[in-house]
Amino acid sequence: MQAHGGAVRVCPFSGQGGAGPEQAQQPPANAAATPAGFRHFLGAPTPAQRFQVDGEDPRLSATALATLRRRLRGVAILMGNRDEEWPDNPDLPAGYTYTLQFLAHDLVQSSLPVWASHGGGAEVENLRPRALRLDTLYGSGPTGCPFPFAPDDPQDLSRSRFRMSRIGPFDPTTPAKDSDYRDIGRASTIGTSGGTDGFPEPLVADQRNDSHSLISQVTSLFQLLHNALVALQPEGNTATIGHRIRGHNLRFAVARDATTLIWRHLVRQDILPRILHPAVRELYAAGAAPLLETEAGPGIPLEFTHGAFRFGHAMARDSYHFGDADEPLPLGTTLRQSSGRSPDLMPIRRIWVAQWSRFFRLEGQQEPNLSKRIGPQMSGNFVTDGLFDPLAEGDPWGLAYRDLISAGLAGMHSVDSLCARVLHLQPGLAQHSPMLADRAARQQALIGWLGQRPRVSRLGAADIAALAVEPPLPFYVMFEAEREAEGRHLGVLGSLIVAETLHGAMARDPLPAESGGGDLAAQLDRLCAEWLGAFRFRPLPDIRDMAGLVGFLARHYRLEQVDPPFI
Amino acid sequence: MINMLEPINIAAINYENWGRLVKTWSTGRSYFDDGTVYPIPQTLEEMQEQLDAVQSGLRLPKRMQHLHVVKMAPDTMTLRLPPAELVEASERRLEKEDYTFPPFYDEAYQHQPAPLQTHEDRMKFHARRIGDYTIANCV
């Protein structure tokens, strides 16, 4: 089939059709376009500044694409064989791994993964127009996206609270306790479940928030927070139906804004400080304003979405202690606990219910599961059958390859280009990162790592040398974290991309209550003053970190002593 | 110190790739379309390399000190007895926990088997499973 300019429009991952591995078919003509809703970090790269394969853009050259796939196969296999003795990260409890996933969902929602597209271009679009507004939780709200919300009255005239499911297994003979309603909403649709029992439909605005049992429970934390903030508000005038509907709508709106203020506070004060290199953290400590991208347009940088922020995948453990059971549960099985994959096991069953002191460091409680130190290594569980199967014949299994091939096809800045631009803009960072400052040292370190176990990776010397010159960005960010930060947080380049993107997104699109400045307490009071007269949230939900969120919810819902345990 | 009762991590395994590798070793014909030869390994190190190269997800536990490859023949009864320590360890585990299947059964049949409610039920099933995989000759 011929398309624009005579190029043959085929999927780059289709079979080789008997051709040699380096003779794939031509990519589409529009492959080099920047997808809508995305942009580039520090401006669009010139062709020479883009990631290349032996001097060619893999989006525009079939030969380069085939070479890229073969090389990334080797890198992915090396990345997917993390040793069981890979150390834990004492600075990052395991709950942050999945809080970061939730954060990623609040920044970007691709219409199609780059790896599934014809190399990017017009098929891929970021459908998240606003960043860090908790659109991943609320969607377009109860009117445009009603199913995550429960009716406020029997006539379903308004919806102001999230609908929660009772943790499973469902047993109609056992009376439900209030504390049982901790799972996201889930539904069964008759005759569409492929013959399976259970609840195949998650009632969430963003289906990715039910991709496994930990992200769904992080999501439910924020749903519970919203519901608590609705409950804390005065009911107001209920004399007529009109008053009641307006009251519910107002309570929803205030709770949403308050939840979003708290979420942004957590991003700034808890999440970012934990993952950033101290030197970069210091740069953004004063004002939280973007330092480098003073004229950035709309959209999220590809170098963030398809590059730096993939580091969270390296933090996943092989197994987790969920509740009060003695034995940890494997990641491979954890990733199957969702309405999509295991409807017959939904709602979340007891053994999968998160005891949050296992995931965040709560004062006076047990030591939590810790995330793994960041490095170019991922849990072997990601190659479990049926989770991340090969995209095409000959491709490897696992998450690492998907990250790498998406990065390779996203048309991003090369690592060399990013290092050069960052050094130009922030020369003082060179003292904190030998690999940032010294290209030869960077390449030498990469050659050492990539050259390990050649009989496993099947990478030849020429492949290794080429990859050291043009490392895929997500791989390099993980490598940098391991080499220059002991895997305890990101390195300098990774930190700068993440900090600039997140701080910039919030600074360029402030919430109304943020515009007047002040701390979280002042902002929450300002929000209430604008909409609710003399009412103020008291006790003030002055939530400083994820552990504080868990503690607030435990107190509000009286979950300190429940079974299965909440904290 | 090596723990002789350290369990093999079967949860992380990619059963399809592991099965393909066994079939490759058995038949001498590669079940991987990657142009690589996978001979029957002669050492544990060589075996681990092949396990990693095909992404089996299977990591040989440290207690493994020796490799003993048995290629069965159609006219020979090969009786493979599991180590007594491991049989007893799994019996102890079943006193408190249910039997767990590899996740690919759930994916293939889209349904988890119903839990075995009593210790007696679990022990009966345990005996049947051991009987099955001891007599099964790779069908």
PDB file of C-alpha atoms in Angstrom, chain A residues 194-387:
ATOM      1  CA  GLY A 194     -16.214 -13.697  27.904  1.00  0.00           C
ATOM      2  CA  GLY A 195     -17.900 -16.313  30.032  1.00  0.00           C
ATOM      3  CA  THR A 196     -16.065 -15.371  33.183  1.00  0.00           C
ATOM      4  CA  ASP A 197     -17.608 -14.453  36.478  1.00  0.00           C
ATOM      5  CA  GLY A 198     -16.704 -11.380  38.417  1.00  0.00           C
ATOM      6  CA  PHE A 199     -16.329  -7.672  37.789  1.00  0.00           C
ATOM      7  CA  PRO A 200     -14.562  -6.906  34.522  1.00  0.00           C
ATOM      8  CA  GLU A 201     -15.253  -3.158  34.485  1.00  0.00           C
ATOM      9  CA  PRO A 202     -13.329  -0.785  36.769  1.00  0.00           C
ATOM     10  CA  LEU A 203     -15.378   2.312  37.493  1.00  0.00           C
ATOM     11  CA  VAL A 204     -12.504   4.749  37.208  1.00  0.00           C
ATOM     12  CA  ALA A 205     -11.946   7.709  34.929  1.00  0.00           C
ATOM     13  CA  ASP A 206      -8.601   6.371  33.738  1.00  0.00           C
ATOM     14  CA  GLN A 207      -8.516   2.624  33.141  1.00  0.00           C
ATOM     15  CA  ARG A 208      -4.755   2.567  33.695  1.00  0.00           C
ATOM     16  CA  ASN A 209      -5.476   3.174  37.356  1.00  0.00           C
ATOM     17  CA  ASP A 210      -6.694  -0.399  37.549  1.00  0.00           C
ATOM     18  CA  SER A 211      -3.800  -2.033  35.766  1.00  0.00           C
ATOM     19  CA  HIS A 212      -2.876  -3.870  38.992  1.00  0.00           C
ATOM     20  CA  SER A 213      -3.748  -4.050  42.656  1.00  0.00           C
ATOM     21  CA  LEU A 214      -1.268  -1.447  43.872  1.00  0.00           C
ATOM     22  CA  ILE A 215      -2.125   1.342  41.456  1.00  0.00           C
ATOM     23  CA  SER A 216      -5.837   0.750  42.058  1.00  0.00           C
ATOM     24  CA  GLN A 217      -5.303   1.086  45.793  1.00  0.00           C
ATOM     25  CA  VAL A 218      -3.200   4.243  45.454  1.00  0.00           C
ATOM     26  CA  THR A 219      -6.101   5.557  43.378  1.00  0.00           C
ATOM     27  CA  SER A 220      -8.559   4.600  46.093  1.00  0.00           C
ATOM     28  CA  LEU A 221      -6.506   6.598  48.636  1.00  0.00           C
ATOM     29  CA  PHE A 222      -7.216   9.764  46.681  1.00  0.00           C
ATOM     30  CA  GLN A 223     -10.842   8.786  46.152  1.00  0.00           C
ATOM     31  CA  LEU A 224     -11.185   8.311  49.901  1.00  0.00           C
ATOM     32  CA  LEU A 225      -9.532  11.686  50.478  1.00  0.00           C
ATOM     33  CA  HIS A 226     -12.042  13.355  48.168  1.00  0.00           C
ATOM     34  CA  ASN A 227     -14.961  11.654  49.894  1.00  0.00           C
ATOM     35  CA  ALA A 228     -13.649  12.719  53.285  1.00  0.00           C
ATOM     36  CA  LEU A 229     -13.372  16.324  52.127  1.00  0.00           C
ATOM     37  CA  VAL A 230     -16.957  16.182  50.873  1.00  0.00           C
ATOM     38  CA  ALA A 231     -18.126  14.791  54.205  1.00  0.00           C
ATOM     39  CA  LEU A 232     -16.314  17.489  56.184  1.00  0.00           C
ATOM     40  CA  GLN A 233     -18.198  20.291  54.439  1.00  0.00           C
ATOM     41  CA  PRO A 234     -21.487  21.611  55.786  1.00  0.00           C
ATOM     42  CA  GLU A 235     -24.599  20.308  54.088  1.00  0.00           C
ATOM     43  CA  GLY A 236     -26.100  23.769  53.735  1.00  0.00           C
ATOM     44  CA  ASN A 237     -29.609  24.542  52.697  1.00  0.00           C
ATOM     45  CA  THR A 238     -31.554  21.390  51.804  1.00  0.00           C
ATOM     46  CA  ALA A 239     -35.013  22.923  51.702  1.00  0.00           C
ATOM     47  CA  THR A 240     -35.612  22.206  48.024  1.00  0.00           C
ATOM     48  CA  ILE A 241     -34.275  19.857  45.419  1.00  0.00           C
ATOM     49  CA  GLY A 242     -32.605  22.794  43.734  1.00  0.00           C
ATOM     50  CA  HIS A 243     -30.768  23.716  46.931  1.00  0.00           C
ATOM     51  CA  ARG A 244     -29.675  20.127  47.429  1.00  0.00           C
ATOM     52  CA  ILE A 245     -28.294  19.752  43.890  1.00  0.00           C
ATOM     53  CA  ARG A 246     -26.433  23.048  44.084  1.00  0.00           C
ATOM     54  CA  GLY A 247     -25.082  22.040  47.476  1.00  0.00           C
ATOM     55  CA  HIS A 248     -23.810  18.700  46.203  1.00  0.00           C
ATOM     56  CA  ASN A 249     -22.220  20.309  43.180  1.00  0.00           C
ATOM     57  CA  LEU A 250     -20.500  22.901  45.334  1.00  0.00           C
ATOM     58  CA  ARG A 251     -19.227  20.312  47.804  1.00  0.00           C
ATOM     59  CA  PHE A 252     -17.884  18.240  44.894  1.00  0.00           C
ATOM     60  CA  ALA A 253     -16.120  21.237  43.378  1.00  0.00           C
ATOM     61  CA  VAL A 254     -14.541  22.343  46.656  1.00  0.00           C
ATOM     62  CA  ALA A 255     -13.472  18.793  47.525  1.00  0.00           C
ATOM     63  CA  ARG A 256     -11.960  18.356  44.084  1.00  0.00           C
ATOM     64  CA  ASP A 257      -9.989  21.580  44.340  1.00  0.00           C
ATOM     65  CA  ALA A 258      -8.862  20.754  47.875  1.00  0.00           C
ATOM     66  CA  THR A 259      -7.797  17.243  46.861  1.00  0.00           C
ATOM     67  CA  THR A 260      -5.875  18.671  43.925  1.00  0.00           C
ATOM     68  CA  LEU A 261      -4.179  21.270  46.146  1.00  0.00           C
ATOM     69  CA  ILE A 262      -3.105  18.492  48.495  1.00  0.00           C
ATOM     70  CA  TRP A 263      -1.935  16.349  45.570  1.00  0.00           C
ATOM     71  CA  ARG A 264       0.217  19.155  44.191  1.00  0.00           C
ATOM     72  CA  HIS A 265       1.575  19.794  47.658  1.00  0.00           C
ATOM     73  CA  LEU A 266       2.568  16.126  47.880  1.00  0.00           C
ATOM     74  CA  VAL A 267       4.250  16.314  44.478  1.00  0.00           C
ATOM     75  CA  ARG A 268       6.278  19.377  45.495  1.00  0.00           C
ATOM     76  CA  GLN A 269       7.053  18.615  49.106  1.00  0.00           C
ATOM     77  CA  ASP A 270       7.184  14.820  49.322  1.00  0.00           C
ATOM     78  CA  ILE A 271       7.556  13.056  45.981  1.00  0.00           C
ATOM     79  CA  LEU A 272       9.989  15.300  44.118  1.00  0.00           C
ATOM     80  CA  PRO A 273      12.420  15.776  47.012  1.00  0.00           C
ATOM     81  CA  ARG A 274      12.700  12.016  47.340  1.00  0.00           C
ATOM     82  CA  ILE A 275      13.580  11.337  43.722  1.00  0.00           C
ATOM     83  CA  LEU A 276      15.718  14.331  42.761  1.00  0.00           C
ATOM     84  CA  HIS A 277      19.474  14.677  42.972  1.00  0.00           C
ATOM     85  CA  PRO A 278      20.284  17.121  45.811  1.00  0.00           C
ATOM     86  CA  ALA A 279      21.958  19.581  43.472  1.00  0.00           C
ATOM     87  CA  VAL A 280      18.851  19.777  41.270  1.00  0.00           C
ATOM     88  CA  ARG A 281      16.520  19.772  44.267  1.00  0.00           C
ATOM     89  CA  GLU A 282      18.401  22.843  45.495  1.00  0.00           C
ATOM     90  CA  LEU A 283      17.900  24.653  42.187  1.00  0.00           C
ATOM     91  CA  TYR A 284      14.133  24.351  42.493  1.00  0.00           C
ATOM     92  CA  ALA A 285      13.837  24.721  46.236  1.00  0.00           C
ATOM     93  CA  ALA A 286      13.376  28.455  46.339  1.00  0.00           C
ATOM     94  CA  GLY A 287      10.579  29.266  43.957  1.00  0.00           C
ATOM     95  CA  ALA A 288       9.448  26.093  42.256  1.00  0.00           C
ATOM     96  CA  ALA A 289       9.405  28.073  39.024  1.00  0.00           C
ATOM     97  CA  PRO A 290      10.867  26.572  35.862  1.00  0.00           C
ATOM     98  CA  LEU A 291      14.469  27.581  35.497  1.00  0.00           C
ATOM     99  CA  LEU A 292      15.270  26.531  31.999  1.00  0.00           C
ATOM    100  CA  GLU A 293      12.106  26.370  29.905  1.00  0.00           C
ATOM    101  CA  THR A 294      10.944  29.932  30.273  1.00  0.00           C
ATOM    102  CA  GLU A 295       9.017  29.884  26.997  1.00  0.00           C
ATOM    103  CA  ALA A 296       7.771  26.336  26.859  1.00  0.00           C
ATOM    104  CA  GLY A 297       4.628  25.729  24.863  1.00  0.00           C
ATOM    105  CA  PRO A 298       1.778  23.399  25.814  1.00  0.00           C
ATOM    106  CA  GLY A 299       2.262  19.699  26.174  1.00  0.00           C
ATOM    107  CA  ILE A 300       4.605  17.418  28.053  1.00  0.00           C
ATOM    108  CA  PRO A 301       8.159  16.821  26.837  1.00  0.00           C
ATOM    109  CA  LEU A 302       8.731  13.471  25.175  1.00  0.00           C
ATOM    110  CA  GLU A 303      12.092  13.408  26.917  1.00  0.00           C
ATOM    111  CA  PHE A 304      10.125  13.208  30.173  1.00  0.00           C
ATOM    112  CA  THR A 305       7.303  10.835  29.188  1.00  0.00           C
ATOM    113  CA  HIS A 306       9.290   8.449  27.031  1.00  0.00           C
ATOM    114  CA  GLY A 307      12.667   9.048  28.606  1.00  0.00           C
ATOM    115  CA  ALA A 308      13.396  10.099  32.154  1.00  0.00           C
ATOM    116  CA  PHE A 309      10.168   9.138  33.887  1.00  0.00           C
ATOM    117  CA  ARG A 310      10.434   5.477  32.948  1.00  0.00           C
ATOM    118  CA  PHE A 311      12.801   5.067  35.889  1.00  0.00           C
ATOM    119  CA  GLY A 312       9.896   4.017  38.099  1.00  0.00           C
ATOM    120  CA  HIS A 313       9.823   0.641  36.382  1.00  0.00           C
ATOM    121  CA  ALA A 314      13.221  -0.120  37.899  1.00  0.00           C
ATOM    122  CA  MET A 315      11.874   0.528  41.400  1.00  0.00           C
ATOM    123  CA  ALA A 316       9.414  -2.363  41.357  1.00  0.00           C
ATOM    124  CA  ARG A 317      10.265  -5.207  43.725  1.00  0.00           C
ATOM    125  CA  ASP A 318      10.027  -8.906  42.885  1.00  0.00           C
ATOM    126  CA  SER A 319       7.460  -9.346  45.657  1.00  0.00           C
ATOM    127  CA  TYR A 320       5.562  -7.402  48.313  1.00  0.00           C
ATOM    128  CA  HIS A 321       4.158  -7.956  51.747  1.00  0.00           C
ATOM    129  CA  PHE A 322       0.619  -6.650  51.375  1.00  0.00           C
ATOM    130  CA  GLY A 323      -1.080  -7.208  54.699  1.00  0.00           C
ATOM    131  CA  ASP A 324      -0.641  -9.315  57.777  1.00  0.00           C
ATOM    132  CA  ALA A 325       0.253 -12.529  55.912  1.00  0.00           C
ATOM    133  CA  ASP A 326       3.737 -13.924  56.475  1.00  0.00           C
ATOM    134  CA  GLU A 327       4.599 -14.590  52.866  1.00  0.00           C
ATOM    135  CA  PRO A 328       5.218 -11.864  50.289  1.00  0.00           C
ATOM    136  CA  LEU A 329       3.220 -11.951  47.062  1.00  0.00           C
ATOM    137  CA  PRO A 330       5.064 -11.942  43.741  1.00  0.00           C
ATOM    138  CA  LEU A 331       4.974  -8.928  41.455  1.00  0.00           C
ATOM    139  CA  GLY A 332       3.942 -11.088  38.499  1.00  0.00           C
ATOM    140  CA  THR A 333       0.749 -12.075  40.289  1.00  0.00           C
ATOM    141  CA  THR A 334       0.236  -8.561  41.667  1.00  0.00           C
ATOM    142  CA  LEU A 335       0.176  -7.259  38.117  1.00  0.00           C
ATOM    143  CA  ARG A 336      -2.724  -9.591  37.317  1.00  0.00           C
ATOM    144  CA  GLN A 337      -4.995  -8.286  40.065  1.00  0.00           C
ATOM    145  CA  SER A 338      -7.304  -6.069  38.068  1.00  0.00           C
ATOM    146  CA  SER A 339     -10.757  -6.155  36.556  1.00  0.00           C
ATOM    147  CA  GLY A 340      -9.256  -6.471  33.115  1.00  0.00           C
ATOM    148  CA  ARG A 341      -6.975  -9.402  33.785  1.00  0.00           C
ATOM    149  CA  SER A 342      -8.732 -11.253  36.596  1.00  0.00           C
ATOM    150  CA  PRO A 343     -12.397 -10.228  36.773  1.00  0.00           C
ATOM    151  CA  ASP A 344     -13.196 -13.365  38.738  1.00  0.00           C
ATOM    152  CA  LEU A 345     -10.873 -12.202  41.519  1.00  0.00           C
ATOM    153  CA  MET A 346     -12.441  -8.758  41.859  1.00  0.00           C
ATOM    154  CA  PRO A 347     -13.107  -6.756  43.978  1.00  0.00           C
ATOM    155  CA  ILE A 348      -9.649  -6.857  45.525  1.00  0.00           C
ATOM    156  CA  ARG A 349      -9.491  -9.799  47.896  1.00  0.00           C
ATOM    157  CA  ARG A 350      -8.197  -9.788  51.408  1.00  0.00           C
ATOM    158  CA  ILE A 351      -4.658 -10.971  50.673  1.00  0.00           C
ATOM    159  CA  TRP A 352      -4.220  -8.134  48.172  1.00  0.00           C
ATOM    160  CA  VAL A 353      -5.525  -5.386  50.446  1.00  0.00           C
ATOM    161  CA  ALA A 354      -2.673  -2.978  51.147  1.00  0.00           C
ATOM    162  CA  GLN A 355      -1.761  -2.446  54.767  1.00  0.00           C
ATOM    163  CA  TRP A 356      -0.311   0.990  54.206  1.00  0.00           C
ATOM    164  CA  SER A 357       2.383   0.749  56.853  1.00  0.00           C
ATOM    165  CA  ARG A 358       3.811  -1.875  54.480  1.00  0.00           C
ATOM    166  CA  PHE A 359       4.138   0.760  51.759  1.00  0.00           C
ATOM    167  CA  PHE A 360       4.843   4.081  53.476  1.00  0.00           C
ATOM    168  CA  ARG A 361       6.901   4.811  56.579  1.00  0.00           C
ATOM    169  CA  LEU A 362       4.304   5.484  59.266  1.00  0.00           C
ATOM    170  CA  GLU A 363       5.527   6.622  62.641  1.00  0.00           C
ATOM    171  CA  GLY A 364       5.584   3.833  65.206  1.00  0.00           C
ATOM    172  CA  GLN A 365       4.692   1.177  62.657  1.00  0.00           C
ATOM    173  CA  GLN A 366       6.595  -1.627  61.007  1.00  0.00           C
ATOM    174  CA  GLU A 367       9.352  -1.074  58.443  1.00  0.00           C
ATOM    175  CA  PRO A 368       7.725  -0.928  55.000  1.00  0.00           C
ATOM    176  CA  ASN A 369       8.545  -2.787  51.810  1.00  0.00           C
ATOM    177  CA  LEU A 370      11.238  -0.714  50.153  1.00  0.00           C
ATOM    178  CA  SER A 371      11.516   0.062  46.485  1.00  0.00           C
ATOM    179  CA  LYS A 372      14.529  -1.237  44.616  1.00  0.00           C
ATOM    180  CA  ARG A 373      17.443   1.072  43.939  1.00  0.00           C
ATOM    181  CA  ILE A 374      17.199   2.764  40.582  1.00  0.00           C
ATOM    182  CA  GLY A 375      19.403   1.257  37.923  1.00  0.00           C
ATOM    183  CA  PRO A 376      19.232  -0.268  34.454  1.00  0.00           C
ATOM    184  CA  GLN A 377      17.739  -3.429  35.910  1.00  0.00           C
ATOM    185  CA  MET A 378      14.150  -4.546  36.261  1.00  0.00           C
ATOM    186  CA  SER A 379      12.378  -7.329  38.034  1.00  0.00           C
ATOM    187  CA  GLY A 380      12.364 -10.666  36.229  1.00  0.00           C
ATOM    188  CA  ASN A 381       8.650 -10.753  36.949  1.00  0.00           C
ATOM    189  CA  PHE A 382       8.089  -8.413  34.012  1.00  0.00           C
ATOM    190  CA  VAL A 383       8.827 -11.295  31.631  1.00  0.00           C
ATOM    191  CA  THR A 384       6.102 -13.488  33.126  1.00  0.00           C
ATOM    192  CA  ASP A 385       3.868 -15.044  30.484  1.00  0.00           C
ATOM    193  CA  GLY A 386       0.940 -12.885  29.485  1.00  0.00           C
ATOM    194  CA  LEU A 387       2.121  -9.606  31.001  1.00  0.00           C
TER     195      LEU A 387
END
